[in-house]
CSV table of C-alpha atoms and ligand atoms in Angstrom, one decimal:
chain,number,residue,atom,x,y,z
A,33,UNK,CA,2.0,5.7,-25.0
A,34,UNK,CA,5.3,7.5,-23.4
A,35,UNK,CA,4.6,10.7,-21.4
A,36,UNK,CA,5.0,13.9,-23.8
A,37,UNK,CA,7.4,16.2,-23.1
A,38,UNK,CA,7.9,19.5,-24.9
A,39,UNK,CA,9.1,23.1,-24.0
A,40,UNK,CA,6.4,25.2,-21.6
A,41,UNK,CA,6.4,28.8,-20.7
A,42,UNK,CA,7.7,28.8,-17.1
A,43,UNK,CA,9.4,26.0,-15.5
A,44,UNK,CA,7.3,23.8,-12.8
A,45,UNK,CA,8.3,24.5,-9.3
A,46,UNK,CA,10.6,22.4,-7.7
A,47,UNK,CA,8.6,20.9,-5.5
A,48,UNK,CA,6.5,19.0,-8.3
A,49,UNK,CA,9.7,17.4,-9.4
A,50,UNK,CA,9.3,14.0,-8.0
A,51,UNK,CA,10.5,10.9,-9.1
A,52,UNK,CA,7.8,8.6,-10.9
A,53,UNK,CA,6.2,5.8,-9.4
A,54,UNK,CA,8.2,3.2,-11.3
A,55,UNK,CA,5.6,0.4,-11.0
A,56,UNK,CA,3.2,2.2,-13.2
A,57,UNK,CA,6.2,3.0,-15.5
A,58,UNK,CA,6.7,-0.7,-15.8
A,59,UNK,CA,2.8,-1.3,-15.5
A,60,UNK,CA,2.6,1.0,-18.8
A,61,UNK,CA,5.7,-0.8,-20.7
A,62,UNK,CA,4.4,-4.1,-20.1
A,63,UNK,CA,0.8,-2.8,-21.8
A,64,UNK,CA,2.9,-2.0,-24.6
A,65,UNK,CA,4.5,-5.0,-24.9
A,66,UNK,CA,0.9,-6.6,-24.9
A,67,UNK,CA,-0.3,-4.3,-27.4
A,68,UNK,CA,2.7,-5.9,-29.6
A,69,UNK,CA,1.2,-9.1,-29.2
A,70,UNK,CA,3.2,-10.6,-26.4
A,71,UNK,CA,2.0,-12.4,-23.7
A,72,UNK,CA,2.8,-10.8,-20.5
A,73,UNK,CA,2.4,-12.5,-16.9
A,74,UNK,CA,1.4,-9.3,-14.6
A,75,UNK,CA,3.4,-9.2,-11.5
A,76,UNK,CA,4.1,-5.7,-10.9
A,77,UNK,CA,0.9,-3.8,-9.7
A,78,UNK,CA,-0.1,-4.6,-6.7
A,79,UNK,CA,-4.0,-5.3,-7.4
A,80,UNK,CA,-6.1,-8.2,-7.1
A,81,UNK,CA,-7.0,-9.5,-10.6
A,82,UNK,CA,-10.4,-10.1,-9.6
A,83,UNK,CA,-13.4,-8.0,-9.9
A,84,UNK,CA,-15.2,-6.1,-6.8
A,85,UNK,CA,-17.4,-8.1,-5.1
A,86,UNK,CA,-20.8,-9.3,-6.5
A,87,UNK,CA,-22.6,-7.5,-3.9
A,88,UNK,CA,-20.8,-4.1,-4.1
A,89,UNK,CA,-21.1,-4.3,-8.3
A,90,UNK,CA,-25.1,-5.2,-7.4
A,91,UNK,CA,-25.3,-2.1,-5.4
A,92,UNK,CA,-23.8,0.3,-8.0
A,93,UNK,CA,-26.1,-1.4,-10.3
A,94,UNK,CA,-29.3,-0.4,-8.2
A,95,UNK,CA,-28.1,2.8,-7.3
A,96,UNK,CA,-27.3,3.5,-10.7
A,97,UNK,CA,-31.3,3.0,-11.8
A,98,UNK,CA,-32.6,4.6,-8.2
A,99,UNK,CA,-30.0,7.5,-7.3
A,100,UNK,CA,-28.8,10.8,-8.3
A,101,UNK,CA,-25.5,10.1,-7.3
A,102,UNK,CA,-24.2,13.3,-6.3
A,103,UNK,CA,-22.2,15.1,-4.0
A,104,UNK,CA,-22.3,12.9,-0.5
A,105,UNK,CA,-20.9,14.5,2.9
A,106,UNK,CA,-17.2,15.8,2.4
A,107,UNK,CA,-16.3,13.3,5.3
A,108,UNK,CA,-18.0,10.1,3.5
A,109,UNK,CA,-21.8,8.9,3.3
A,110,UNK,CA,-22.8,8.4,7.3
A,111,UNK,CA,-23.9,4.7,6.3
A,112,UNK,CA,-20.1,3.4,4.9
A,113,UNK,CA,-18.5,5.3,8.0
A,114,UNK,CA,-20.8,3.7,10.4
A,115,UNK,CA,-19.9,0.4,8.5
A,116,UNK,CA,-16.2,0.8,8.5
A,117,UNK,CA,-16.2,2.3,12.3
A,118,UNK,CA,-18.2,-1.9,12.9
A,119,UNK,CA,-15.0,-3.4,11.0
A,120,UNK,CA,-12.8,-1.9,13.9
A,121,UNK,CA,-15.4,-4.5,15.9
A,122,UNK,CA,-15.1,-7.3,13.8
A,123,UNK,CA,-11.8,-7.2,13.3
A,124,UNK,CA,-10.2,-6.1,16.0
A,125,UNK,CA,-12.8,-5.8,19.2
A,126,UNK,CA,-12.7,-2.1,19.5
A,127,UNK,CA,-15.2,0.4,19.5
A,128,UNK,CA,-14.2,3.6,17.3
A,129,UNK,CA,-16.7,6.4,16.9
A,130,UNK,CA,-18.1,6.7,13.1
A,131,UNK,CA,-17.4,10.3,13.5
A,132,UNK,CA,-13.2,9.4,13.5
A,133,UNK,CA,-13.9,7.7,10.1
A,134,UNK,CA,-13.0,9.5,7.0
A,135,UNK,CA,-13.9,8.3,3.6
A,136,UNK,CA,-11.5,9.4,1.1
A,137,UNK,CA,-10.6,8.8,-3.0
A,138,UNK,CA,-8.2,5.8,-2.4
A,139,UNK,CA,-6.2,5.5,0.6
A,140,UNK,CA,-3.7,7.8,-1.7
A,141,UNK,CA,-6.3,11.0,-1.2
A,142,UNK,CA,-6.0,10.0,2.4
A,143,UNK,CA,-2.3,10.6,2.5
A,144,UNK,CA,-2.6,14.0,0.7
A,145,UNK,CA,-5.6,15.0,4.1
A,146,UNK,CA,-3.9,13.7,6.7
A,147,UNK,CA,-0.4,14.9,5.9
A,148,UNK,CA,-1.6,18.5,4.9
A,149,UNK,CA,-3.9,18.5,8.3
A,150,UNK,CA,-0.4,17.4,10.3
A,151,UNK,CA,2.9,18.5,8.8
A,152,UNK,CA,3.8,21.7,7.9
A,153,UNK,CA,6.7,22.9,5.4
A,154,UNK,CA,10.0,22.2,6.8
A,155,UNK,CA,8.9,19.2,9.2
A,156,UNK,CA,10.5,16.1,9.2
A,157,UNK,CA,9.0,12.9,9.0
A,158,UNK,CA,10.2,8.9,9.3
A,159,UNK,CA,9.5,6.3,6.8
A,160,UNK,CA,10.8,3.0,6.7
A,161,UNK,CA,13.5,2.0,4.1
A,162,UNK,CA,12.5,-0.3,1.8
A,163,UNK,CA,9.0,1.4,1.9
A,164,UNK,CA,6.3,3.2,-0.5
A,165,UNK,CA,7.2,5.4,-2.4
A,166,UNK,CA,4.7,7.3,-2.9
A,167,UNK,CA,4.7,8.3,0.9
A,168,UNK,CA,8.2,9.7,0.0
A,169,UNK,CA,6.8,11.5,-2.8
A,170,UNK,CA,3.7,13.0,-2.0
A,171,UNK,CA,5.5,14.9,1.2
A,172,UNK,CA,8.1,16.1,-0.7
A,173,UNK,CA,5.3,17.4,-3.3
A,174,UNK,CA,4.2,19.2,0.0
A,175,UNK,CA,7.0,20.9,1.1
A,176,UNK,CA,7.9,17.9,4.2
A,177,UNK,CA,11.0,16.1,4.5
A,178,UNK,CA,10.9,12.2,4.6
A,179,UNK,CA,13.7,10.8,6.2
A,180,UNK,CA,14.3,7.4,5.9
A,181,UNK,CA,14.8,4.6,8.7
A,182,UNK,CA,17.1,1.4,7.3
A,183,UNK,CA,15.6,-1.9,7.9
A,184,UNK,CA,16.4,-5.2,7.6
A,185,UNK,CA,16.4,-9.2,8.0
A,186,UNK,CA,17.8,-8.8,12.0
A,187,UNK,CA,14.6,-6.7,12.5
A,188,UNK,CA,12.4,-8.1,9.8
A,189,UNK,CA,12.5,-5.4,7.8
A,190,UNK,CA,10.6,-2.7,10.2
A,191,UNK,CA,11.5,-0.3,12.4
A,192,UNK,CA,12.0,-0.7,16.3
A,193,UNK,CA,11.5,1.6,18.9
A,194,UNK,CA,14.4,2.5,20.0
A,195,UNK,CA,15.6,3.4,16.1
A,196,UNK,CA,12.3,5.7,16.4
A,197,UNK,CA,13.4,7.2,19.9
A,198,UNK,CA,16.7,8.0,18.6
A,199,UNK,CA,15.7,9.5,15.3
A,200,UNK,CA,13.1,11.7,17.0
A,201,UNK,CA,15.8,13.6,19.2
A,202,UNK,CA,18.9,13.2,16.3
A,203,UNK,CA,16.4,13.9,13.1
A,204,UNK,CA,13.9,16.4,14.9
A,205,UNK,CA,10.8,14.3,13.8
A,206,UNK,CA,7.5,15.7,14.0
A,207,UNK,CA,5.8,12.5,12.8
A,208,UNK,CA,6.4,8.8,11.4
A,209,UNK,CA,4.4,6.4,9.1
A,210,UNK,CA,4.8,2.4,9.1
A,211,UNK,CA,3.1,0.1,7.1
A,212,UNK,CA,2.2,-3.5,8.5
A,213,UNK,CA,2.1,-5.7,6.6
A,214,UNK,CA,4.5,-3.8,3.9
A,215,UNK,CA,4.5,-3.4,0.4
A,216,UNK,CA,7.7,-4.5,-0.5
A,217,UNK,CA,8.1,-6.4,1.9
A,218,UNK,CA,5.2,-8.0,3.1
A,219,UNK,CA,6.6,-7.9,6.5
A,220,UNK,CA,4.6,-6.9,9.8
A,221,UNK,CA,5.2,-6.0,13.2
A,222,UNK,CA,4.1,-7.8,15.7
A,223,UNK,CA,1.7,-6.9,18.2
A,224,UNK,CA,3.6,-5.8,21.1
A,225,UNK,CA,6.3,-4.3,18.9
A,226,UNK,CA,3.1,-1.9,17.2
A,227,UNK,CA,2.5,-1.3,20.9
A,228,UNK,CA,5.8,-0.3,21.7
A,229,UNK,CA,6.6,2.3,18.8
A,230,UNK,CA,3.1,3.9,19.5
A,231,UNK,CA,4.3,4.7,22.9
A,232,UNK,CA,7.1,5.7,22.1
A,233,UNK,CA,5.3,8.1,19.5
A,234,UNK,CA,2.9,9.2,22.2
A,235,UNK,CA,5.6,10.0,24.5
A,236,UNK,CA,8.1,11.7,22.2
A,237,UNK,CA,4.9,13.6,20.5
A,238,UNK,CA,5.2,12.6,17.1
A,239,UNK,CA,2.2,11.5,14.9
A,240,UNK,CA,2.0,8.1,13.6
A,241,UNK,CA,0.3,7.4,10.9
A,242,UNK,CA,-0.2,3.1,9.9
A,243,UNK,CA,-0.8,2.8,6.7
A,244,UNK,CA,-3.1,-0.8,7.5
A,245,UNK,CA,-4.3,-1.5,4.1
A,246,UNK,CA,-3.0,-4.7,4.0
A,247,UNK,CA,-5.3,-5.7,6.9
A,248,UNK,CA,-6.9,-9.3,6.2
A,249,UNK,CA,-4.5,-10.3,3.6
A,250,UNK,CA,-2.4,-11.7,6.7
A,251,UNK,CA,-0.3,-15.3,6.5
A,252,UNK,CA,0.4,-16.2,10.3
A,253,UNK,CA,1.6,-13.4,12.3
A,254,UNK,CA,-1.9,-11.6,14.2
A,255,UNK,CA,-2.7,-8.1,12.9
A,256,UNK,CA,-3.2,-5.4,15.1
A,257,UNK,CA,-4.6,-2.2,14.3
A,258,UNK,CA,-2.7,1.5,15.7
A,259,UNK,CA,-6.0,2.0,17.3
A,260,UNK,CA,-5.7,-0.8,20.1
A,261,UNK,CA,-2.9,1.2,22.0
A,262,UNK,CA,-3.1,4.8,21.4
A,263,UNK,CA,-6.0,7.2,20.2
A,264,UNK,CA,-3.6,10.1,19.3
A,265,UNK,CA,-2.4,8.3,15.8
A,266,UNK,CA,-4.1,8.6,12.1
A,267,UNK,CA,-4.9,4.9,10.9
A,268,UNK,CA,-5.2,4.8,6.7
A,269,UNK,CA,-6.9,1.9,4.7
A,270,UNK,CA,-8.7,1.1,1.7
A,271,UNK,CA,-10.8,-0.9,0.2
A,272,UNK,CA,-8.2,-1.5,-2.5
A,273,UNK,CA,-6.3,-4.1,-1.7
A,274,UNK,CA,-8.2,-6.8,0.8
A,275,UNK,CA,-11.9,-5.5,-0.5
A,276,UNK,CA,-10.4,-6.2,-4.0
A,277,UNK,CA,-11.2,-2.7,-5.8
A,278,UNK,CA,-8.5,-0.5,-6.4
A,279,UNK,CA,-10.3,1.0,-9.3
A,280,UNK,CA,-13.3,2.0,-7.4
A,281,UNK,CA,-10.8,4.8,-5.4
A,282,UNK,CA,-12.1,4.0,-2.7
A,283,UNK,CA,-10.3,4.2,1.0
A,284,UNK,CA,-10.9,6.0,4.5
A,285,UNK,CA,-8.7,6.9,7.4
A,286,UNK,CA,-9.6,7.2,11.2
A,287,UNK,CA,-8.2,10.5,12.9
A,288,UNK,CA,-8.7,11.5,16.3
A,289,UNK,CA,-11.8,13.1,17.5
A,290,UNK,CA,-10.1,17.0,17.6
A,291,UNK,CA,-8.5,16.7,14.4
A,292,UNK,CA,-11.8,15.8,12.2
A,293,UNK,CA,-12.8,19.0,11.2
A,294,UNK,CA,-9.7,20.2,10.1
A,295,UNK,CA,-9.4,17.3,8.0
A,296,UNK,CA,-13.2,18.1,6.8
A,297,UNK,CA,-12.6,21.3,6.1
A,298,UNK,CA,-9.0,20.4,3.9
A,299,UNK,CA,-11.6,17.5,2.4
A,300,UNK,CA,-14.4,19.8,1.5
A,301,UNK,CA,-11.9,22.2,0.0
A,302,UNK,CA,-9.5,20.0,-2.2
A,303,UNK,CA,-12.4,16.9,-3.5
A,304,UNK,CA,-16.0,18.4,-2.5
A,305,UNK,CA,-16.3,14.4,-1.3
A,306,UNK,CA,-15.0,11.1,-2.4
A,307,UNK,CA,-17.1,9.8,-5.6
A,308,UNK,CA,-20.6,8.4,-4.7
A,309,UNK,CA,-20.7,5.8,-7.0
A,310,UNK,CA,-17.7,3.9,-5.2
A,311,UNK,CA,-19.2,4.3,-1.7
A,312,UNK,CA,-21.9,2.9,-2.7
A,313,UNK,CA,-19.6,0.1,-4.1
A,314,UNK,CA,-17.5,0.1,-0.8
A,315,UNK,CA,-21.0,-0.4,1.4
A,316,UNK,CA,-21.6,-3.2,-0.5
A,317,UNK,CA,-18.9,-4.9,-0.7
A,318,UNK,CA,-19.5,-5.5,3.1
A,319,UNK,CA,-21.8,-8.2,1.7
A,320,UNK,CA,-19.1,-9.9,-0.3
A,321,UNK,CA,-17.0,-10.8,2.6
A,322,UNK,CA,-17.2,-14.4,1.5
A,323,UNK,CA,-15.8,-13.6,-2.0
A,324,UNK,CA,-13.1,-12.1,-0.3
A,325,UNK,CA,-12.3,-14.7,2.2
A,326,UNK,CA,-11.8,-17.2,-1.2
A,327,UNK,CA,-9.9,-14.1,-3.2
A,328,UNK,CA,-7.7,-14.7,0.2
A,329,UNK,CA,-7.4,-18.6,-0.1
A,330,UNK,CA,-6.0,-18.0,-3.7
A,331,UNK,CA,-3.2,-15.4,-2.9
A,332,UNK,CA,-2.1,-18.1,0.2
A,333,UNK,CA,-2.4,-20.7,-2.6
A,334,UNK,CA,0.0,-18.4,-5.0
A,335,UNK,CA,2.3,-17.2,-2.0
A,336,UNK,CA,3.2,-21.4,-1.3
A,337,UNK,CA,3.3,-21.9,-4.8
A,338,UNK,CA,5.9,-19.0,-5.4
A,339,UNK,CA,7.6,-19.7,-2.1
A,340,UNK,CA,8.1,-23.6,-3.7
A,341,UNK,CA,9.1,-22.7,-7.0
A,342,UNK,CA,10.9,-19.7,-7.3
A,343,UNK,CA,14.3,-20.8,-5.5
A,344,UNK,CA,14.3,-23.6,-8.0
A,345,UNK,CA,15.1,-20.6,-10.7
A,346,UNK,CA,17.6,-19.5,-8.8
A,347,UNK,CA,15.4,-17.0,-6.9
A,348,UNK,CA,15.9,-18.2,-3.2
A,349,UNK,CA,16.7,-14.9,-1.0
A,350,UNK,CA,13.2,-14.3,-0.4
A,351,UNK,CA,11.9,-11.9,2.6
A,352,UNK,CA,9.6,-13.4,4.8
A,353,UNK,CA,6.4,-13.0,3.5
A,354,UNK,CA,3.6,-12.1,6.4
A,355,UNK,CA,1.0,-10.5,4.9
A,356,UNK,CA,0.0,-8.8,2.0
A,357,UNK,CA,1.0,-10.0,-1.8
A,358,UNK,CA,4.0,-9.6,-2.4
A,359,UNK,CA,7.8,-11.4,-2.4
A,360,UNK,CA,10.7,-9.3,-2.1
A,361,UNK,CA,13.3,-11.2,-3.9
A,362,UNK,CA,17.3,-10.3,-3.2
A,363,UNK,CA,18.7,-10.5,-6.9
A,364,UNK,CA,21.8,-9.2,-5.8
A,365,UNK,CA,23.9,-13.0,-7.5
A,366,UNK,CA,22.2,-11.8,-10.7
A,367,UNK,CA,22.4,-7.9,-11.1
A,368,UNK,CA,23.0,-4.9,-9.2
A,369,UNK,CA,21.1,-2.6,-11.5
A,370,UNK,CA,17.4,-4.1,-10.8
A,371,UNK,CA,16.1,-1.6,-13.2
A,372,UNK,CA,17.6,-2.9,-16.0
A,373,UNK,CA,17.5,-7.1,-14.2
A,374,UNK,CA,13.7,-6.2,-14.4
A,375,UNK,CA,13.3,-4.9,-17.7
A,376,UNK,CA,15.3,-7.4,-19.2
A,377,UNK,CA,13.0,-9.8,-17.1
A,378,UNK,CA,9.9,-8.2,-19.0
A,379,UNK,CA,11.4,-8.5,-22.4
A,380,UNK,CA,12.9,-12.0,-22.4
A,381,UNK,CA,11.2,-14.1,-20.1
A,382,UNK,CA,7.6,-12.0,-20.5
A,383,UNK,CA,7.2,-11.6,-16.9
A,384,UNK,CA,6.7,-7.9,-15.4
A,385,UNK,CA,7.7,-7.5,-12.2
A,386,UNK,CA,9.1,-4.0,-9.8
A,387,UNK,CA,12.6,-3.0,-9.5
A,388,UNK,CA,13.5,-2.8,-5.6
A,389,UNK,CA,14.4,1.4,-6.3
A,390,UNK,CA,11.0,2.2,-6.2
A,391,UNK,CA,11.1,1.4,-2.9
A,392,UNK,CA,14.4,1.8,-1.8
A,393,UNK,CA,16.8,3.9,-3.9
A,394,UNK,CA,20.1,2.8,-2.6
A,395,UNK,CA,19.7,-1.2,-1.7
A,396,UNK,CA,16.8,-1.7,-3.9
A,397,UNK,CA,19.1,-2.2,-6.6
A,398,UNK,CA,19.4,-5.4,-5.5
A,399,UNK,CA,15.8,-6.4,-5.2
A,400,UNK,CA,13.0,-7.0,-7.2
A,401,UNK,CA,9.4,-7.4,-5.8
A,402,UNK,CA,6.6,-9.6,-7.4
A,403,UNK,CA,3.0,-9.2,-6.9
A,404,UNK,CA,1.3,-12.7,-6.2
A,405,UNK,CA,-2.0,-11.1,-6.7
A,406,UNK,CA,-3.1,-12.6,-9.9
A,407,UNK,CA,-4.6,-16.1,-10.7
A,408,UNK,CA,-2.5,-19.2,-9.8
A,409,UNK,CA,-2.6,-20.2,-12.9
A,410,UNK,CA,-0.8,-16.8,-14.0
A,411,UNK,CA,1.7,-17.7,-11.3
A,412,UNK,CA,2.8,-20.9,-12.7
A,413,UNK,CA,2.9,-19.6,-15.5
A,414,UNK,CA,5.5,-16.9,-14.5
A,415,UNK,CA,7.8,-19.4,-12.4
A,416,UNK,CA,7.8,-21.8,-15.4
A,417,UNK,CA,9.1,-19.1,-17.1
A,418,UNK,CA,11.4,-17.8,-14.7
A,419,UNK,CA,12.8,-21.3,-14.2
A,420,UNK,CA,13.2,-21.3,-18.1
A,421,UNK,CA,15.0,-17.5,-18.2
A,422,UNK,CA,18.8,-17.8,-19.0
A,423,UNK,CA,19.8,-14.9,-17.3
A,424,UNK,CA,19.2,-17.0,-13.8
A,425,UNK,CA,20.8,-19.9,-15.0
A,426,UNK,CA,24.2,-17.9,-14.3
B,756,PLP,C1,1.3,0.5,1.3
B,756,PLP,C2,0.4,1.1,0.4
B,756,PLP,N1,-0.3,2.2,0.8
B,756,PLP,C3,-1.2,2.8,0.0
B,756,PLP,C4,-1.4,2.4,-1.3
B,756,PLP,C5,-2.4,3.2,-2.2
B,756,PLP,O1,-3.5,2.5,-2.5
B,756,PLP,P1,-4.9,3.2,-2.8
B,756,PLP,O2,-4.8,4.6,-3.1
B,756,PLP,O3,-5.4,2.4,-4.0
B,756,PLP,O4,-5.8,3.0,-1.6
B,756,PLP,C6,-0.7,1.3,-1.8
B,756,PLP,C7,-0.9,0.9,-3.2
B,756,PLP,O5,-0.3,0.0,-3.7
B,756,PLP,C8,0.2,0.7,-1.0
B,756,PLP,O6,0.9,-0.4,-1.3
């Protein structure tokens, strides 16, 4: 169904006038097409076609029979906080206090907090160019200006520190969010280069915010969190992505210790608390962690499989993939208009994939971005198809 549109009483305010996340524009024109009868190979969302884990779905199941299930704590039931605050262990070998951890609906909620408890109207703020958009989108909702840092293969498509240094005095930033691994790109910093911007961040007194929920859905590179080099940054995640339940909306981010109750008292104010059903999911789904590990083995299965048979379509310009799902395909031999390379990708070859705008309005015309999150079945499927489209044998 398209969105209605018909004539209203007042205009909406500027601010509200943001562009659409096109993925869930394509996401709804490829439903369509399904609803027509046609099969579709899904590889524009980035979700995991799997279920939440057994043991989180067990959990809701027994809560569901033994609970009230109603409002928890605005910052997050104390027993997922202290969880998540032991994943910082595992993961990484750092202790963070489960007081930092806030439990929020999706990491998206967690974006609306943190940015309202650290940007005012007017401020400036850095993202990386290809990035997400909805980062772009939800500060300008806010009344904050996002101002894009250019990326590309010489730096593997992040920023550097000294492009952050410079921007901060030339662009007046008062803060900056990076993503590692990236969605497009699937790129990450390394280690020491994470280390590096959050000193300069520190030093130049702009917030960073790392967007890590791509964490454990790595492919060679190490992953490091924010949190091993610098206290004063806001760390965002989810159980989305890696904890496979992006339905659930479920995420959490970690803040530092003085800015907690602002963000509790912004939390309390615009959700009450996240929904109590999905923490209860999220705490079990700690007991899943196998399931996850094999969900993992079949997106590395699916990224070789992709990174085999793709080029022999004719789709070889393919950003180094470390981490996350995704391949950011250069399309620039075939089109320069990947709205319309991706739609006609949809309608004659049946495979749904992103148009590199969404993430980049100026060079993503040349780019389109497939989600290898699905079954590897589903992704041979999609590169016999793409290996019989015409439009690539040009
Ligand atoms: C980089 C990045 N951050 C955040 C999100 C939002 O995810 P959620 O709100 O489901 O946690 C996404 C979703 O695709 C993403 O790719």
């Amino acid at each position: 169904m398209a969105a209605a549109r018909g004539p209203l009483l007042r205009e909406p305010p500027a601010r509200s006038a943001i562009d659409p996340f096109i993925v869930m524009d394509v996401m709804r024109q490829a439903a369509a097409a399904e609803a027509a009868g046609r099969s579709i190979v899904h590889m524009e969302v980035g979700q995991p076609a799997t279920p939440a884990p057994r043991a989180a779905r067990e959990a809701v199941k027994r809560a569901i029979d033994g609970d009230n299930l109603g409002y928890t704590l605005a910052l997050g039931m104390d027993a997922l906080r202290e969880r998540i605050a032991r994943l910082y262990r595992d993961w990484y070998g750092i202790t963070v206090a489960a007081e930092r951890v806030v439990v929020t609906s999706g990491s998206s909620a967690a974006f609306v907090l943190g940015f309202l408890a650290l940007f005012g109207p007017g401020d400036r703020v850095a993202l990386p160019a290809p990035g997400y958009p909805c980062y772009r989108h939800i500060l300008t909702a806010l009344g904050v200006e996002p101002v894009a840092l250019e990326t590309g293969p010489n730096t593997r498509w992040m920023p550097t520190a000294a492009q952050i240094e410079e921007a901060a005095t030339r662009e007046r930033l008062a803060g900056l969010l990076i993503a590692s691994p990236a969605n497009p790109t699937g790129t990450m910093l390394e280690p020491e280069r994470l280390a590096e911007i959050c000193a300069v961040a520190r030093r130049r007194g702009l917030w960073f915010v790392s967007d890590e929920i791509y964490h454990g859905l790595t492919w060679g590179l190490p992953q490091a969190t924010a949190l091993q080099f610098s206290d004063d940054v806001i760390v965002i995640n989810s159980f989305s992505k890696y904890f496979s339940m992006t339905g659930w909306r479920v995420g959490w981010m970690v803040v530092p210790p003085g800015l907690v109750r602002t963000v509790e008292r912004l939390a309390q104010n615009l959700y009450i608390s996240p929904p109590a059903v999905s923490q209860v999911a999220a705490l079990g789904a700690f007991d899943g962690l196998e399931e996850l590990e094999a969900n993992k083995r079949v997106y590395a299965a699916n990224r070789e499989l992709l990174l085999r048979e793709l080029p022999k379509a004719g789709l070889a310009e393919i950003v180094p993939a470390d981490g996350a799902f995704y391949l950011y395909v250069d399309v620039s031999r075939f089109t320069g208009d990947s709205l319309a390379f991706a739609k006609q990708m949809l309608d004659e070859a049946g495979v749904a994939a992103t148009p590199g705008i969404d993430f980049d309005p100026g060079r993503g015309r040349r780019f389109v971005r497939f989600s290898y999150a699905g079954s590897t079945a589903q992704m041979a499927e999609a590169a016999r198809r793409l290996q019989g489209w015409a439009r690539l044998q040009a």
